[in-house]
PDB file of C-alpha atoms and ligand atoms in Angstrom:
ATOM      1  CA  MET A 201      35.702   4.886  59.604  1.00 88.00           C
ATOM      2  CA  ASN A 202      35.321   7.246  62.553  1.00 95.00           C
ATOM      3  CA  PHE A 203      35.172  11.000  62.029  1.00 96.00           C
ATOM      4  CA  THR A 204      38.884  11.699  62.507  1.00 95.00           C
ATOM      5  CA  GLU A 205      39.805   8.906  60.099  1.00 96.00           C
ATOM      6  CA  LEU A 206      37.403  10.355  57.552  1.00 97.00           C
ATOM      7  CA  ALA A 207      38.833  13.862  58.004  1.00 96.00           C
ATOM      8  CA  ARG A 208      42.349  12.478  57.593  1.00 95.00           C
ATOM      9  CA  LYS A 209      41.364  10.626  54.453  1.00 96.00           C
ATOM     10  CA  ARG A 210      39.644  13.586  52.733  1.00 98.00           C
ATOM     11  CA  HIS A 211      42.058  15.420  50.488  1.00 98.00           C
ATOM     12  CA  THR A 212      41.992  17.724  47.533  1.00 98.00           C
ATOM     13  CA  THR A 213      41.961  16.113  44.109  1.00 98.00           C
ATOM     14  CA  LYS A 214      43.595  18.039  41.290  1.00 98.00           C
ATOM     15  CA  VAL A 215      42.934  15.654  38.392  1.00 97.00           C
ATOM     16  CA  TYR A 216      39.837  13.546  37.821  1.00 97.00           C
ATOM     17  CA  LYS A 217      39.217  10.660  35.493  1.00 93.00           C
ATOM     18  CA  ASN A 218      36.771  11.626  32.792  1.00 81.00           C
ATOM     19  CA  THR A 219      33.665   9.866  34.000  1.00 82.00           C
ATOM     20  CA  GLN A 220      29.930   9.600  33.807  1.00 87.00           C
ATOM     21  CA  GLU A 221      27.477  11.903  35.511  1.00 92.00           C
ATOM     22  CA  MET A 222      26.689  11.238  39.148  1.00 97.00           C
ATOM     23  CA  PRO A 223      23.780   8.840  39.840  1.00 97.00           C
ATOM     24  CA  GLN A 224      20.736  10.294  41.566  1.00 98.00           C
ATOM     25  CA  ASP A 225      21.071   8.261  44.773  1.00 98.00           C
ATOM     26  CA  ILE A 226      24.645   9.471  45.310  1.00 98.00           C
ATOM     27  CA  LEU A 227      23.600  13.058  44.667  1.00 98.00           C
ATOM     28  CA  ASP A 228      20.748  12.665  47.168  1.00 98.00           C
ATOM     29  CA  GLN A 229      23.122  11.396  49.852  1.00 98.00           C
ATOM     30  CA  LEU A 230      25.582  14.227  49.262  1.00 98.00           C
ATOM     31  CA  LEU A 231      22.858  16.854  49.364  1.00 98.00           C
ATOM     32  CA  GLU A 232      21.374  15.438  52.543  1.00 98.00           C
ATOM     33  CA  ALA A 233      24.754  15.609  54.318  1.00 98.00           C
ATOM     34  CA  THR A 234      25.293  19.124  52.954  1.00 98.00           C
ATOM     35  CA  SER A 235      21.920  20.243  54.232  1.00 97.00           C
ATOM     36  CA  LEU A 236      22.780  19.045  57.747  1.00 98.00           C
ATOM     37  CA  ALA A 237      25.537  21.650  58.183  1.00 98.00           C
ATOM     38  CA  PRO A 238      24.595  24.419  60.586  1.00 97.00           C
ATOM     39  CA  THR A 239      24.058  28.039  59.552  1.00 96.00           C
ATOM     40  CA  ALA A 240      24.078  31.158  61.706  1.00 92.00           C
ATOM     41  CA  LEU A 241      20.659  31.711  63.274  1.00 90.00           C
ATOM     42  CA  GLY A 242      19.440  28.731  61.245  1.00 92.00           C
ATOM     43  CA  ALA A 243      18.846  31.299  58.511  1.00 94.00           C
ATOM     44  CA  GLU A 244      20.203  29.089  55.685  1.00 95.00           C
ATOM     45  CA  GLN A 245      22.183  31.865  53.993  1.00 97.00           C
ATOM     46  CA  ALA A 246      23.702  29.562  51.357  1.00 98.00           C
ATOM     47  CA  ARG A 247      22.197  27.270  48.771  1.00 97.00           C
ATOM     48  CA  VAL A 248      23.738  25.095  46.131  1.00 98.00           C
ATOM     49  CA  ILE A 249      23.376  24.761  42.376  1.00 98.00           C
ATOM     50  CA  VAL A 250      24.338  21.400  40.858  1.00 98.00           C
ATOM     51  CA  ALA A 251      25.789  20.799  37.383  1.00 98.00           C
ATOM     52  CA  ARG A 252      25.730  17.103  36.601  1.00 97.00           C
ATOM     53  CA  THR A 253      25.212  16.609  32.867  1.00 97.00           C
ATOM     54  CA  LYS A 254      27.939  17.253  30.297  1.00 96.00           C
ATOM     55  CA  GLU A 255      25.931  20.226  29.029  1.00 97.00           C
ATOM     56  CA  ALA A 256      25.460  21.713  32.501  1.00 97.00           C
ATOM     57  CA  LYS A 257      29.166  21.359  33.313  1.00 97.00           C
ATOM     58  CA  GLU A 258      30.045  23.081  30.037  1.00 97.00           C
ATOM     59  CA  ILE A 259      27.720  25.944  30.928  1.00 98.00           C
ATOM     60  CA  VAL A 260      29.323  26.623  34.323  1.00 98.00           C
ATOM     61  CA  ALA A 261      32.976  25.786  33.494  1.00 98.00           C
ATOM     62  CA  PRO A 262      33.869  29.331  32.257  1.00 98.00           C
ATOM     63  CA  GLY A 263      32.828  30.578  35.694  1.00 98.00           C
ATOM     64  CA  PHE A 264      35.900  28.801  37.091  1.00 98.00           C
ATOM     65  CA  MET A 265      39.553  29.714  36.593  1.00 98.00           C
ATOM     66  CA  GLY A 266      41.215  27.601  33.898  1.00 96.00           C
ATOM     67  CA  PHE A 267      42.937  25.184  36.260  1.00 96.00           C
ATOM     68  CA  ASN A 268      39.609  24.493  37.938  1.00 98.00           C
ATOM     69  CA  ALA A 269      37.493  24.433  34.773  1.00 98.00           C
ATOM     70  CA  THR A 270      39.178  21.164  33.774  1.00 97.00           C
ATOM     71  CA  LYS A 271      38.154  19.668  37.109  1.00 98.00           C
ATOM     72  CA  VAL A 272      34.571  20.778  36.505  1.00 98.00           C
ATOM     73  CA  LEU A 273      34.426  19.166  33.058  1.00 97.00           C
ATOM     74  CA  THR A 274      35.829  15.866  34.338  1.00 97.00           C
ATOM     75  CA  SER A 275      33.849  15.744  37.583  1.00 98.00           C
ATOM     76  CA  ASN A 276      30.817  13.546  38.181  1.00 98.00           C
ATOM     77  CA  ALA A 277      29.076  16.632  39.506  1.00 98.00           C
ATOM     78  CA  THR A 278      29.990  20.216  40.308  1.00 98.00           C
ATOM     79  CA  PHE A 279      28.356  22.142  43.125  1.00 98.00           C
ATOM     80  CA  ILE A 280      28.243  25.931  43.167  1.00 98.00           C
ATOM     81  CA  PHE A 281      27.445  27.485  46.500  1.00 98.00           C
ATOM     82  CA  VAL A 282      25.650  30.797  46.307  1.00 98.00           C
ATOM     83  CA  GLY A 283      25.077  33.005  49.291  1.00 98.00           C
ATOM     84  CA  GLN A 284      22.375  35.375  50.373  1.00 96.00           C
ATOM     85  CA  THR A 285      23.460  38.748  51.644  1.00 94.00           C
ATOM     86  CA  LYS A 286      21.978  40.516  54.635  1.00 92.00           C
ATOM     87  CA  LYS A 287      20.155  42.966  52.347  1.00 92.00           C
ATOM     88  CA  TYR A 288      18.637  40.180  50.269  1.00 94.00           C
ATOM     89  CA  LEU A 289      17.338  38.404  53.354  1.00 95.00           C
ATOM     90  CA  ILE A 290      16.054  41.409  55.283  1.00 93.00           C
ATOM     91  CA  ASP A 291      14.621  43.662  52.541  1.00 93.00           C
ATOM     92  CA  ASP A 292      10.974  43.508  51.606  1.00 94.00           C
ATOM     93  CA  GLU A 293       9.814  42.676  55.142  1.00 94.00           C
ATOM     94  CA  ALA A 294      12.328  39.826  55.332  1.00 95.00           C
ATOM     95  CA  LYS A 295      10.616  38.062  52.412  1.00 95.00           C
ATOM     96  CA  HIS A 296      13.566  35.805  51.580  1.00 95.00           C
ATOM     97  CA  LEU A 297      14.446  35.091  55.186  1.00 95.00           C
ATOM     98  CA  LYS A 298      10.870  33.931  55.699  1.00 95.00           C
ATOM     99  CA  GLU A 299      11.209  31.628  52.699  1.00 95.00           C
ATOM    100  CA  ASN A 300      14.449  30.231  54.125  1.00 94.00           C
ATOM    101  CA  ILE A 301      12.933  29.411  57.494  1.00 93.00           C
ATOM    102  CA  SER A 302       9.551  28.308  56.218  1.00 91.00           C
ATOM    103  CA  PHE A 303      10.165  24.990  58.008  1.00 89.00           C
ATOM    104  CA  PHE A 304       9.048  26.901  61.098  1.00 89.00           C
ATOM    105  CA  ASP A 305       5.363  27.649  61.420  1.00 94.00           C
ATOM    106  CA  LEU A 306       5.871  31.407  61.217  1.00 93.00           C
ATOM    107  CA  ASN A 307       2.468  32.036  62.811  1.00 94.00           C
ATOM    108  CA  SER A 308       3.351  30.017  65.892  1.00 95.00           C
ATOM    109  CA  GLU A 309       4.909  31.681  68.946  1.00 95.00           C
ATOM    110  CA  MET A 310       8.196  29.945  68.233  1.00 92.00           C
ATOM    111  CA  GLY A 311       8.145  30.916  64.555  1.00 92.00           C
ATOM    112  CA  LYS A 312       7.372  34.573  65.326  1.00 94.00           C
ATOM    113  CA  ASN A 313      10.128  34.726  67.936  1.00 94.00           C
ATOM    114  CA  THR A 314      12.626  33.087  65.613  1.00 92.00           C
ATOM    115  CA  LEU A 315      11.835  35.514  62.799  1.00 94.00           C
ATOM    116  CA  SER A 316      11.948  38.660  64.925  1.00 94.00           C
ATOM    117  CA  GLY A 317      15.098  37.466  66.723  1.00 91.00           C
ATOM    118  CA  THR A 318      16.851  36.798  63.438  1.00 91.00           C
ATOM    119  CA  VAL A 319      15.842  40.108  61.848  1.00 92.00           C
ATOM    120  CA  GLY A 320      16.823  41.948  65.038  1.00 91.00           C
ATOM    121  CA  TRP A 321      20.203  40.294  65.161  1.00 89.00           C
ATOM    122  CA  TYR A 322      20.920  41.062  61.516  1.00 89.00           C
ATOM    123  CA  ASN A 323      20.018  44.694  62.053  1.00 87.00           C
ATOM    124  CA  ASN A 324      21.989  45.091  65.270  1.00 84.00           C
ATOM    125  CA  ASP A 325      25.257  43.567  64.209  1.00 69.00           C
ATOM    126  CA  ALA A 326      26.323  45.504  61.142  1.00 66.00           C
ATOM    127  CA  SER A 327      29.697  43.820  60.783  1.00 69.00           C
ATOM    128  CA  ARG A 328      29.873  40.015  60.816  1.00 84.00           C
ATOM    129  CA  SER A 329      26.346  39.608  59.498  1.00 88.00           C
ATOM    130  CA  GLU A 330      27.743  40.535  56.073  1.00 89.00           C
ATOM    131  CA  PHE A 331      29.733  37.299  56.050  1.00 93.00           C
ATOM    132  CA  LEU A 332      27.261  34.745  57.323  1.00 94.00           C
ATOM    133  CA  ASP A 333      26.535  33.406  53.846  1.00 97.00           C
ATOM    134  CA  ILE A 334      30.252  32.780  53.306  1.00 98.00           C
ATOM    135  CA  ILE A 335      30.474  30.949  56.626  1.00 97.00           C
ATOM    136  CA  ALA A 336      27.382  28.917  55.710  1.00 98.00           C
ATOM    137  CA  ALA A 337      28.912  27.911  52.371  1.00 98.00           C
ATOM    138  CA  GLY A 338      32.154  26.957  54.148  1.00 98.00           C
ATOM    139  CA  ASN A 339      30.332  24.738  56.614  1.00 98.00           C
ATOM    140  CA  LYS A 340      28.182  23.165  53.939  1.00 98.00           C
ATOM    141  CA  SER A 341      31.090  22.471  51.601  1.00 98.00           C
ATOM    142  CA  SER A 342      32.955  20.746  54.452  1.00 98.00           C
ATOM    143  CA  TYR A 343      30.053  18.403  55.068  1.00 98.00           C
ATOM    144  CA  LEU A 344      29.719  17.772  51.342  1.00 98.00           C
ATOM    145  CA  THR A 345      33.368  16.825  50.845  1.00 98.00           C
ATOM    146  CA  LEU A 346      33.472  14.634  53.959  1.00 98.00           C
ATOM    147  CA  LYS A 347      30.383  12.767  52.797  1.00 98.00           C
ATOM    148  CA  ALA A 348      32.004  12.365  49.367  1.00 98.00           C
ATOM    149  CA  THR A 349      35.047  10.833  51.070  1.00 98.00           C
ATOM    150  CA  GLU A 350      32.810   8.441  52.983  1.00 98.00           C
ATOM    151  CA  LEU A 351      31.314   7.358  49.640  1.00 98.00           C
ATOM    152  CA  ASN A 352      34.838   6.834  48.240  1.00 97.00           C
ATOM    153  CA  LEU A 353      34.533   9.825  45.949  1.00 98.00           C
ATOM    154  CA  ALA A 354      37.198  12.450  45.390  1.00 98.00           C
ATOM    155  CA  SER A 355      36.490  16.149  45.830  1.00 98.00           C
ATOM    156  CA  THR A 356      37.901  19.656  45.540  1.00 98.00           C
ATOM    157  CA  ILE A 357      36.756  22.819  47.296  1.00 98.00           C
ATOM    158  CA  MET A 358      37.444  25.809  45.042  1.00 98.00           C
ATOM    159  CA  THR A 359      37.494  29.560  45.434  1.00 98.00           C
ATOM    160  CA  GLY A 360      39.326  29.840  42.119  1.00 98.00           C
ATOM    161  CA  LEU A 361      36.276  31.206  40.341  1.00 98.00           C
ATOM    162  CA  ASN A 362      35.830  33.991  37.794  1.00 98.00           C
ATOM    163  CA  TYR A 363      33.203  35.467  40.058  1.00 98.00           C
ATOM    164  CA  ASP A 364      31.687  38.046  37.701  1.00 98.00           C
ATOM    165  CA  THR A 365      31.505  35.518  34.871  1.00 98.00           C
ATOM    166  CA  MET A 366      29.999  32.894  37.166  1.00 98.00           C
ATOM    167  CA  GLU A 367      27.356  35.270  38.443  1.00 98.00           C
ATOM    168  CA  ASN A 368      26.469  36.337  34.903  1.00 98.00           C
ATOM    169  CA  ILE A 369      26.163  32.698  33.803  1.00 98.00           C
ATOM    170  CA  LEU A 370      23.894  31.883  36.727  1.00 98.00           C
ATOM    171  CA  ARG A 371      21.806  35.016  36.175  1.00 98.00           C
ATOM    172  CA  ASP A 372      21.439  34.231  32.452  1.00 98.00           C
ATOM    173  CA  HIS A 373      20.019  30.841  33.459  1.00 98.00           C
ATOM    174  CA  ASN A 374      17.726  32.327  36.116  1.00 98.00           C
ATOM    175  CA  LEU A 375      19.699  30.586  38.835  1.00 98.00           C
ATOM    176  CA  LEU A 376      20.836  33.644  40.787  1.00 97.00           C
ATOM    177  CA  ALA A 377      18.564  36.287  42.228  1.00 95.00           C
ATOM    178  CA  GLU A 378      19.565  39.932  42.574  1.00 92.00           C
ATOM    179  CA  GLY A 379      21.271  40.087  45.970  1.00 93.00           C
ATOM    180  CA  GLU A 380      22.701  36.583  45.829  1.00 97.00           C
ATOM    181  CA  ARG A 381      26.401  36.026  45.182  1.00 98.00           C
ATOM    182  CA  ALA A 382      28.641  33.141  44.104  1.00 98.00           C
ATOM    183  CA  ILE A 383      30.874  31.936  46.946  1.00 98.00           C
ATOM    184  CA  LEU A 384      32.689  28.736  46.081  1.00 98.00           C
ATOM    185  CA  GLY A 385      32.544  25.597  44.020  1.00 98.00           C
ATOM    186  CA  VAL A 386      33.062  21.923  44.827  1.00 99.00           C
ATOM    187  CA  THR A 387      33.799  19.192  42.315  1.00 98.00           C
ATOM    188  CA  VAL A 388      33.108  15.559  43.163  1.00 98.00           C
ATOM    189  CA  GLY A 389      34.279  12.677  41.032  1.00 98.00           C
ATOM    190  CA  THR A 390      36.725   9.852  40.567  1.00 97.00           C
ATOM    191  CA  GLU A 391      40.372  10.578  41.255  1.00 97.00           C
ATOM    192  CA  ASP A 392      42.978   9.827  38.612  1.00 96.00           C
ATOM    193  CA  GLU A 393      45.156   7.700  40.857  1.00 96.00           C
ATOM    194  CA  THR A 394      47.972   7.571  38.318  1.00 97.00           C
ATOM    195  CA  ASN A 395      48.486  11.333  38.534  1.00 96.00           C
ATOM    196  CA  GLU A 396      51.609  12.256  40.494  1.00 97.00           C
ATOM    197  CA  ILE A 397      50.227  15.461  42.024  1.00 97.00           C
ATOM    198  CA  ASN A 398      47.178  13.574  43.265  1.00 97.00           C
ATOM    199  CA  GLN A 399      49.414  10.885  44.765  1.00 97.00           C
ATOM    200  CA  ASN A 400      51.551  13.500  46.455  1.00 96.00           C
ATOM    201  CA  ILE A 401      48.586  15.317  48.007  1.00 96.00           C
ATOM    202  CA  LYS A 402      46.969  12.067  49.107  1.00 95.00           C
ATOM    203  CA  ASN A 403      50.117  10.873  50.862  1.00 94.00           C
ATOM    204  CA  HIS A 404      51.065  14.121  52.598  1.00 94.00           C
ATOM    205  CA  LYS A 405      48.601  15.741  54.917  1.00 90.00           C
ATOM    206  CA  LEU A 406      50.394  19.034  55.556  1.00 91.00           C
ATOM    207  CA  ARG A 407      48.955  20.736  58.611  1.00 93.00           C
ATOM    208  CA  LYS A 408      50.091  22.931  61.450  1.00 94.00           C
ATOM    209  CA  PRO A 409      50.100  20.852  64.614  1.00 92.00           C
ATOM    210  CA  ALA A 410      47.611  21.821  67.324  1.00 91.00           C
ATOM    211  CA  ASP A 411      50.239  23.500  69.492  1.00 92.00           C
ATOM    212  CA  GLN A 412      50.852  25.955  66.647  1.00 94.00           C
ATOM    213  CA  PHE A 413      47.340  26.778  65.530  1.00 94.00           C
ATOM    214  CA  ALA A 414      45.641  26.675  68.905  1.00 96.00           C
ATOM    215  CA  ALA A 415      46.206  28.760  72.006  1.00 95.00           C
ATOM    216  CA  GLU A 416      44.560  28.142  75.320  1.00 93.00           C
ATOM    217  CA  ILE A 417      43.526  30.795  77.820  1.00 95.00           C
ATOM    218  CA  LYS A 418      44.705  29.704  81.247  1.00 94.00           C
TER     219      LYS A 418
HETATM  220  C1  FMN B   8      38.323  27.634  50.729  1.00 79.62           C
HETATM  221  C2  FMN B   8      39.206  26.785  49.867  1.00 79.62           C
HETATM  222  C3  FMN B   8      39.453  27.165  48.565  1.00 79.62           C
HETATM  223  C4  FMN B   8      40.241  26.359  47.738  1.00 79.62           C
HETATM  224  N1  FMN B   8      40.375  26.681  46.403  1.00 79.62           N
HETATM  225  C5  FMN B   8      41.010  25.808  45.574  1.00 79.62           C
HETATM  226  C6  FMN B   8      40.993  26.022  44.163  1.00 79.62           C
HETATM  227  O1  FMN B   8      40.426  26.976  43.652  1.00 79.62           O
HETATM  228  N2  FMN B   8      41.626  25.092  43.384  1.00 79.62           N
HETATM  229  C7  FMN B   8      42.270  23.995  43.904  1.00 79.62           C
HETATM  230  O2  FMN B   8      42.812  23.201  43.138  1.00 79.62           O
HETATM  231  N3  FMN B   8      42.283  23.768  45.239  1.00 79.62           N
HETATM  232  C8  FMN B   8      41.661  24.628  46.082  1.00 79.62           C
HETATM  233  N4  FMN B   8      41.620  24.385  47.444  1.00 79.62           N
HETATM  234  C9  FMN B   8      42.340  23.229  47.987  1.00 79.62           C
HETATM  235  C10 FMN B   8      43.452  23.608  48.947  1.00 79.62           C
HETATM  236  O3  FMN B   8      44.570  24.034  48.269  1.00 79.62           O
HETATM  237  C11 FMN B   8      43.707  22.382  49.858  1.00 79.62           C
HETATM  238  O4  FMN B   8      42.538  22.120  50.562  1.00 79.62           O
HETATM  239  C12 FMN B   8      44.813  22.566  50.862  1.00 79.62           C
HETATM  240  O5  FMN B   8      46.028  22.715  50.190  1.00 79.62           O
HETATM  241  C13 FMN B   8      44.905  21.396  51.820  1.00 79.62           C
HETATM  242  O6  FMN B   8      45.009  20.172  51.146  1.00 79.62           O
HETATM  243  P1  FMN B   8      43.984  18.986  51.361  1.00 79.62           P
HETATM  244  O7  FMN B   8      42.634  19.509  51.001  1.00 79.62           O
HETATM  245  O8  FMN B   8      44.433  17.904  50.436  1.00 79.62           O
HETATM  246  O9  FMN B   8      44.054  18.557  52.799  1.00 79.62           O
HETATM  247  C14 FMN B   8      40.838  25.184  48.264  1.00 79.62           C
HETATM  248  C15 FMN B   8      40.562  24.802  49.580  1.00 79.62           C
HETATM  249  C16 FMN B   8      39.754  25.572  50.372  1.00 79.62           C
HETATM  250  C17 FMN B   8      39.437  25.099  51.772  1.00 79.62           C
END
């Protein structure tokens, strides 16, 4: 399947079959693809928390709106993307930003330049820098769901969260630092192919054609 075929095939699943938890090798493949998505400045403003066991899914389910909580409980795994705000990354002499880009040797010329460039950019652009974690989570969730499709797994990207509840749940389990926020969730599992809504979504890719969503400067 080439990329466009994969993108055409990916669709939102509304109802999953109640199935087992996701095997480790599948989770590893999904997380690798997710990690390959780009982030602004390479600053890795989003990370993901995985709920795979029945118990873990039950813990996070109340953090989703009712119609999504059912998906969580019947998924093979649920992924919660949390984002790191500008303040979180830059405060404390950019402590958390340094952790995020520790794959650079921060004592090398390149590492020093990367760090100071990133901090400088964050501090100079007071507007869009507030949203980079949301963009990072969007990019990462796209890669995750496309990889799931490639592995013949169904998926759902969800912003239908009870955000305050979700953040409290994550904080209670020491999974969310002060300054991090919940952004979106993704369920991955096995589609209930007998469900009519699923069939309908699968068979109708409703999209604006390019001549309506794109404009070209001539
Ligand atoms: C950012 C985002 C948030 C979404 N939130 C939800 C959600 O909370 N619950 C849900 O069932 N579907 C959700 N969806 C699925 C969309 O409704 C769906 O992607 C859209 O209708 C296009 O259908 P398709 O994904 O099958 O191509 C969301 C999708 C995106 C991209």
